[in-house]
mmCIF file of C-alpha atoms in Angstrom:
data_model
loop_
_atom_site.group_PDB
_atom_site.id
_atom_site.type_symbol
_atom_site.label_atom_id
_atom_site.label_comp_id
_atom_site.label_asym_id
_atom_site.label_seq_id
_atom_site.Cartn_x
_atom_site.Cartn_y
_atom_site.Cartn_z
ATOM 1 C CA UNK A 1 0.040 -0.067 -0.060
ATOM 2 C CA UNK A 2 1.612 4.206 -0.656
ATOM 3 C CA UNK A 3 2.424 6.071 2.076
ATOM 4 C CA UNK A 4 -1.143 8.376 2.219
ATOM 5 C CA UNK A 5 -0.356 9.606 4.925
ATOM 6 C CA UNK A 6 2.841 11.069 3.230
ATOM 7 C CA UNK A 7 0.879 11.848 -0.171
ATOM 8 C CA UNK A 8 -1.927 13.746 2.266
ATOM 9 C CA UNK A 9 1.394 15.586 3.510
ATOM 10 C CA UNK A 10 2.387 16.864 0.159
ATOM 11 C CA UNK A 11 -0.718 18.167 -0.686
ATOM 12 C CA UNK A 12 -1.224 20.150 2.614
ATOM 13 C CA UNK A 13 2.896 21.170 2.367
ATOM 14 C CA UNK A 14 1.829 23.016 -1.986
ATOM 15 C CA UNK A 15 -1.105 25.250 0.747
ATOM 16 C CA UNK A 16 2.172 26.483 2.830
ATOM 17 C CA UNK A 17 4.003 27.554 -0.523
ATOM 18 C CA UNK A 18 1.469 29.874 -2.387
ATOM 19 C CA UNK A 19 -1.846 28.992 -2.186
ATOM 20 C CA UNK A 20 -3.356 25.029 -2.627
ATOM 21 C CA UNK A 21 -2.975 26.113 -6.370
ATOM 22 C CA UNK A 22 0.331 27.034 -5.944
ATOM 23 C CA UNK A 23 2.248 23.603 -4.514
ATOM 24 C CA UNK A 24 2.172 19.777 -5.435
ATOM 25 C CA UNK A 25 3.914 19.228 -8.822
ATOM 26 C CA UNK A 26 2.930 22.958 -10.227
ATOM 27 C CA UNK A 27 0.162 23.994 -12.376
ATOM 28 C CA UNK A 28 -2.271 22.199 -13.790
ATOM 29 C CA UNK A 29 -2.372 19.349 -11.644
ATOM 30 C CA UNK A 30 -2.545 21.425 -8.028
ATOM 31 C CA UNK A 31 -5.133 23.457 -9.531
ATOM 32 C CA UNK A 32 -6.804 20.376 -10.495
ATOM 33 C CA UNK A 33 -5.818 18.546 -6.799
ATOM 34 C CA UNK A 34 -5.995 22.105 -4.517
ATOM 35 C CA UNK A 35 -8.434 24.831 -6.323
ATOM 36 C CA UNK A 36 -7.579 27.008 -8.487
ATOM 37 C CA UNK A 37 -8.523 29.886 -6.144
ATOM 38 C CA UNK A 38 -7.036 27.678 -3.087
ATOM 39 C CA UNK A 39 -6.505 29.074 0.280
ATOM 40 C CA UNK A 40 -2.787 28.979 2.033
ATOM 41 C CA UNK A 41 -2.099 27.996 5.263
ATOM 42 C CA UNK A 42 -0.449 29.381 8.042
ATOM 43 C CA UNK A 43 2.540 28.530 8.924
ATOM 44 C CA UNK A 44 2.244 27.526 12.545
ATOM 45 C CA UNK A 45 -0.584 24.951 10.581
ATOM 46 C CA UNK A 46 1.571 23.009 8.265
ATOM 47 C CA UNK A 47 3.821 22.592 10.952
ATOM 48 C CA UNK A 48 0.846 19.979 12.067
ATOM 49 C CA UNK A 49 1.485 17.353 9.149
ATOM 50 C CA UNK A 50 -2.253 16.865 7.075
ATOM 51 C CA UNK A 51 -3.801 14.313 8.943
ATOM 52 C CA UNK A 52 -3.182 15.683 12.576
ATOM 53 C CA UNK A 53 -4.279 19.522 11.114
ATOM 54 C CA UNK A 54 -7.231 18.659 9.858
ATOM 55 C CA UNK A 55 -8.191 16.047 12.978
ATOM 56 C CA UNK A 56 -6.920 19.474 14.814
ATOM 57 C CA UNK A 57 -9.198 21.991 12.904
ATOM 58 C CA UNK A 58 -12.219 19.083 13.025
ATOM 59 C CA UNK A 59 -11.806 18.670 17.064
ATOM 60 C CA UNK A 60 -11.204 22.634 17.165
ATOM 61 C CA UNK A 61 -14.731 22.879 15.581
ATOM 62 C CA UNK A 62 -16.783 19.989 17.623
ATOM 63 C CA UNK A 63 -15.343 21.421 21.662
ATOM 64 C CA UNK A 64 -16.912 25.111 20.228
ATOM 65 C CA UNK A 65 -20.112 23.393 19.136
ATOM 66 C CA UNK A 66 -20.114 21.533 22.285
ATOM 67 C CA UNK A 67 -19.516 24.995 24.482
ATOM 68 C CA UNK A 68 -22.045 26.435 22.649
ATOM 69 C CA UNK A 69 -24.678 23.677 22.982
ATOM 70 C CA UNK A 70 -27.322 24.130 25.721
ATOM 71 C CA UNK A 71 -27.401 21.236 27.108
ATOM 72 C CA UNK A 72 -27.615 17.288 26.635
ATOM 73 C CA UNK A 73 -30.702 18.111 26.726
ATOM 74 C CA UNK A 74 -31.128 20.163 24.014
ATOM 75 C CA UNK A 75 -29.161 16.876 21.835
ATOM 76 C CA UNK A 76 -30.733 16.268 17.782
ATOM 77 C CA UNK A 77 -32.978 13.273 17.534
ATOM 78 C CA UNK A 78 -30.710 12.143 14.636
ATOM 79 C CA UNK A 79 -27.993 13.297 12.594
ATOM 80 C CA UNK A 80 -24.512 13.544 14.111
ATOM 81 C CA UNK A 81 -23.918 15.314 17.429
ATOM 82 C CA UNK A 82 -21.235 16.438 18.967
ATOM 83 C CA UNK A 83 -19.311 13.221 21.245
ATOM 84 C CA UNK A 84 -17.931 14.451 24.294
ATOM 85 C CA UNK A 85 -13.602 15.400 24.566
ATOM 86 C CA UNK A 86 -11.381 15.046 26.903
ATOM 87 C CA UNK A 87 -11.515 17.871 29.776
ATOM 88 C CA UNK A 88 -8.845 19.987 30.206
ATOM 89 C CA UNK A 89 -8.141 19.056 26.101
ATOM 90 C CA UNK A 90 -6.348 22.769 23.742
ATOM 91 C CA UNK A 91 -8.745 22.339 21.087
ATOM 92 C CA UNK A 92 -4.281 23.138 19.789
ATOM 93 C CA UNK A 93 -3.289 19.791 21.150
ATOM 94 C CA UNK A 94 -3.506 17.401 18.848
ATOM 95 C CA UNK A 95 -6.411 14.911 19.688
ATOM 96 C CA UNK A 96 -4.918 11.419 18.946
ATOM 97 C CA UNK A 97 -6.716 8.945 20.520
ATOM 98 C CA UNK A 98 -10.003 11.333 21.518
ATOM 99 C CA UNK A 99 -11.646 9.115 17.229
ATOM 100 C CA UNK A 100 -10.445 11.978 15.337
ATOM 101 C CA UNK A 101 -6.927 10.198 15.016
ATOM 102 C CA UNK A 102 -6.380 7.087 15.600
ATOM 103 C CA UNK A 103 -3.803 6.673 18.160
ATOM 104 C CA UNK A 104 -0.247 5.762 18.775
ATOM 105 C CA UNK A 105 1.203 2.621 17.040
ATOM 106 C CA UNK A 106 -2.323 3.005 14.988
ATOM 107 C CA UNK A 107 -0.460 2.800 11.809
ATOM 108 C CA UNK A 108 -3.024 1.560 9.430
ATOM 109 C CA UNK A 109 -6.032 3.810 10.684
ATOM 110 C CA UNK A 110 -3.328 6.873 9.932
ATOM 111 C CA UNK A 111 -3.241 4.934 6.661
ATOM 112 C CA UNK A 112 -6.746 4.309 5.904
ATOM 113 C CA UNK A 113 -7.647 7.937 7.651
ATOM 114 C CA UNK A 114 -5.001 9.890 5.346
ATOM 115 C CA UNK A 115 -6.309 8.410 2.376
ATOM 116 C CA UNK A 116 -10.018 9.094 3.010
ATOM 117 C CA UNK A 117 -8.979 12.693 3.346
ATOM 118 C CA UNK A 118 -6.799 13.023 0.130
ATOM 119 C CA UNK A 119 -9.868 11.785 -1.618
ATOM 120 C CA UNK A 120 -12.558 14.078 0.067
ATOM 121 C CA UNK A 121 -10.281 16.774 -1.227
ATOM 122 C CA UNK A 122 -9.664 16.113 -4.648
ATOM 123 C CA UNK A 123 -13.398 15.676 -4.399
ATOM 124 C CA UNK A 124 -13.465 19.539 -3.826
ATOM 125 C CA UNK A 125 -11.051 20.195 -6.180
ATOM 126 C CA UNK A 126 -13.294 19.215 -9.166
ATOM 127 C CA UNK A 127 -16.794 20.759 -7.920
ATOM 128 C CA UNK A 128 -16.548 23.786 -9.897
ATOM 129 C CA UNK A 129 -16.549 21.586 -12.847
ATOM 130 C CA UNK A 130 -14.273 23.885 -14.470
ATOM 131 C CA UNK A 131 -11.460 21.552 -16.205
ATOM 132 C CA UNK A 132 -12.351 20.408 -19.698
ATOM 133 C CA UNK A 133 -10.895 17.593 -21.744
ATOM 134 C CA UNK A 134 -7.976 19.267 -22.337
ATOM 135 C CA UNK A 135 -6.704 20.623 -19.502
ATOM 136 C CA UNK A 136 -7.336 16.894 -17.914
ATOM 137 C CA UNK A 137 -5.044 15.143 -20.590
ATOM 138 C CA UNK A 138 -2.652 17.374 -19.392
ATOM 139 C CA UNK A 139 -3.359 16.953 -15.049
ATOM 140 C CA UNK A 140 -3.142 13.126 -15.952
ATOM 141 C CA UNK A 141 0.282 13.411 -17.637
ATOM 142 C CA UNK A 142 1.752 15.758 -14.899
ATOM 143 C CA UNK A 143 0.475 13.063 -12.392
ATOM 144 C CA UNK A 144 1.956 9.886 -13.954
ATOM 145 C CA UNK A 145 5.439 12.792 -14.148
ATOM 146 C CA UNK A 146 4.994 13.326 -10.348
ATOM 147 C CA UNK A 147 8.042 11.347 -7.987
ATOM 148 C CA UNK A 148 5.392 9.023 -6.854
ATOM 149 C CA UNK A 149 5.419 5.145 -6.934
ATOM 150 C CA UNK A 150 3.171 3.209 -9.183
ATOM 151 C CA UNK A 151 0.109 2.446 -6.631
ATOM 152 C CA UNK A 152 0.218 6.276 -5.093
ATOM 153 C CA UNK A 153 -0.268 7.240 -8.777
ATOM 154 C CA UNK A 154 -3.020 4.978 -9.800
ATOM 155 C CA UNK A 155 -5.028 5.952 -6.859
ATOM 156 C CA UNK A 156 -4.521 9.933 -7.514
ATOM 157 C CA UNK A 157 -5.138 8.732 -11.658
ATOM 158 C CA UNK A 158 -8.196 7.168 -10.071
ATOM 159 C CA UNK A 159 -9.267 9.388 -7.762
ATOM 160 C CA UNK A 160 -9.487 12.363 -11.040
ATOM 161 C CA UNK A 161 -11.447 10.209 -12.982
ATOM 162 C CA UNK A 162 -13.932 8.910 -10.973
ATOM 163 C CA UNK A 163 -17.085 10.836 -11.252
ATOM 164 C CA UNK A 164 -17.855 13.441 -8.274
ATOM 165 C CA UNK A 165 -19.877 11.319 -5.791
ATOM 166 C CA UNK A 166 -21.297 12.560 -2.548
ATOM 167 C CA UNK A 167 -22.776 10.162 -1.897
ATOM 168 C CA UNK A 168 -19.331 7.647 -2.146
ATOM 169 C CA UNK A 169 -17.386 9.487 -0.338
ATOM 170 C CA UNK A 170 -19.743 9.714 2.311
ATOM 171 C CA UNK A 171 -20.399 6.347 2.437
ATOM 172 C CA UNK A 172 -16.642 5.238 3.532
ATOM 173 C CA UNK A 173 -17.325 7.685 6.513
ATOM 174 C CA UNK A 174 -17.372 5.668 9.157
ATOM 175 C CA UNK A 175 -17.083 7.973 12.051
ATOM 176 C CA UNK A 176 -19.313 11.236 13.360
ATOM 177 C CA UNK A 177 -15.179 12.462 14.175
ATOM 178 C CA UNK A 178 -14.329 11.223 10.536
ATOM 179 C CA UNK A 179 -17.499 13.205 8.956
ATOM 180 C CA UNK A 180 -16.186 16.953 10.591
ATOM 181 C CA UNK A 181 -12.919 16.012 9.133
ATOM 182 C CA UNK A 182 -13.489 14.984 5.747
ATOM 183 C CA UNK A 183 -15.711 18.498 5.786
ATOM 184 C CA UNK A 184 -12.244 19.990 7.127
ATOM 185 C CA UNK A 185 -9.922 19.184 4.502
ATOM 186 C CA UNK A 186 -12.726 19.618 1.576
ATOM 187 C CA UNK A 187 -13.412 23.508 2.997
ATOM 188 C CA UNK A 188 -9.385 23.614 3.016
ATOM 189 C CA UNK A 189 -10.280 23.029 -0.324
ATOM 190 C CA UNK A 190 -12.205 25.092 -2.359
ATOM 191 C CA UNK A 191 -13.064 29.272 -2.267
ATOM 192 C CA UNK A 192 -16.167 30.333 -0.377
ATOM 193 C CA UNK A 193 -16.259 32.619 -3.281
ATOM 194 C CA UNK A 194 -18.293 30.349 -5.355
ATOM 195 C CA UNK A 195 -21.386 29.198 -6.056
ATOM 196 C CA UNK A 196 -20.970 25.732 -7.233
ATOM 197 C CA UNK A 197 -18.506 25.084 -4.494
ATOM 198 C CA UNK A 198 -20.869 26.165 -1.996
ATOM 199 C CA UNK A 199 -23.215 23.850 -3.468
ATOM 200 C CA UNK A 200 -20.167 21.041 -2.802
ATOM 201 C CA UNK A 201 -20.273 21.948 0.299
ATOM 202 C CA UNK A 202 -24.169 22.491 1.300
ATOM 203 C CA UNK A 203 -24.388 19.342 -0.151
ATOM 204 C CA UNK A 204 -21.420 16.826 1.540
ATOM 205 C CA UNK A 205 -22.966 18.588 4.665
ATOM 206 C CA UNK A 206 -26.281 17.370 5.028
ATOM 207 C CA UNK A 207 -25.137 13.969 3.210
ATOM 208 C CA UNK A 208 -22.727 13.508 6.039
ATOM 209 C CA UNK A 209 -25.793 14.919 8.181
ATOM 210 C CA UNK A 210 -23.481 17.354 10.246
ATOM 211 C CA UNK A 211 -25.142 19.904 12.259
ATOM 212 C CA UNK A 212 -25.227 23.928 11.230
ATOM 213 C CA UNK A 213 -23.338 24.525 13.804
ATOM 214 C CA UNK A 214 -21.044 22.279 13.578
ATOM 215 C CA UNK A 215 -21.015 22.721 10.096
ATOM 216 C CA UNK A 216 -20.036 26.890 10.959
ATOM 217 C CA UNK A 217 -17.614 25.966 13.734
ATOM 218 C CA UNK A 218 -15.421 24.046 10.826
ATOM 219 C CA UNK A 219 -15.543 27.029 8.427
ATOM 220 C CA UNK A 220 -14.349 28.839 11.501
ATOM 221 C CA UNK A 221 -11.876 27.074 12.161
ATOM 222 C CA UNK A 222 -10.642 26.634 8.568
ATOM 223 C CA UNK A 223 -10.526 30.770 8.444
ATOM 224 C CA UNK A 224 -8.107 30.817 11.913
ATOM 225 C CA UNK A 225 -5.132 28.136 10.057
ATOM 226 C CA UNK A 226 -5.647 30.198 6.548
ATOM 227 C CA UNK A 227 -5.078 33.540 5.330
ATOM 228 C CA UNK A 228 -6.966 33.517 1.949
#
């Protein structure tokens, strides 16, 4: 299996180097995978690494949403509501063992979650549907030229080539915590001023059954870790 955690780190590092449209392999590949008008991560955010960053954003939003809720009795009858989080654990702390990140030593879990986050980011980057056939062929050629092993390239080819499928992405999510992380990873890629991309996020939130308050906190967490 290819190193999905390392691949996710590359995606995040591209965001630190001048916006998500500026890194990875440059030009068309980064534009397709990370959004033409992508955000730029703060230096402190990118230091965390891809999985810790996405997990931390979701965890921070989860805590804030929990604190702003009226109380246990006000929890939703259906959908994903806030779960308990460790007392005294600051939102900026990497939440290993809380459901947002695999525990120490769980490399399989880290790889699987990283792969899901990369899937979410590529899917979100395709949300505006503005890649024509010529651009698509160029992107696939540049992916082929990336310094990645064959399995990683095959994964990127497959994810980029597949039709936009929110239902399929949602079906791969196995917990409320991972649902929040998928949304956070997607929000890092899209541009809030794009109607098509905002529609994608709205559809994703409905599919993931995220509460409106949690969605707002996720956007606030993403905004706090980006500069544009």
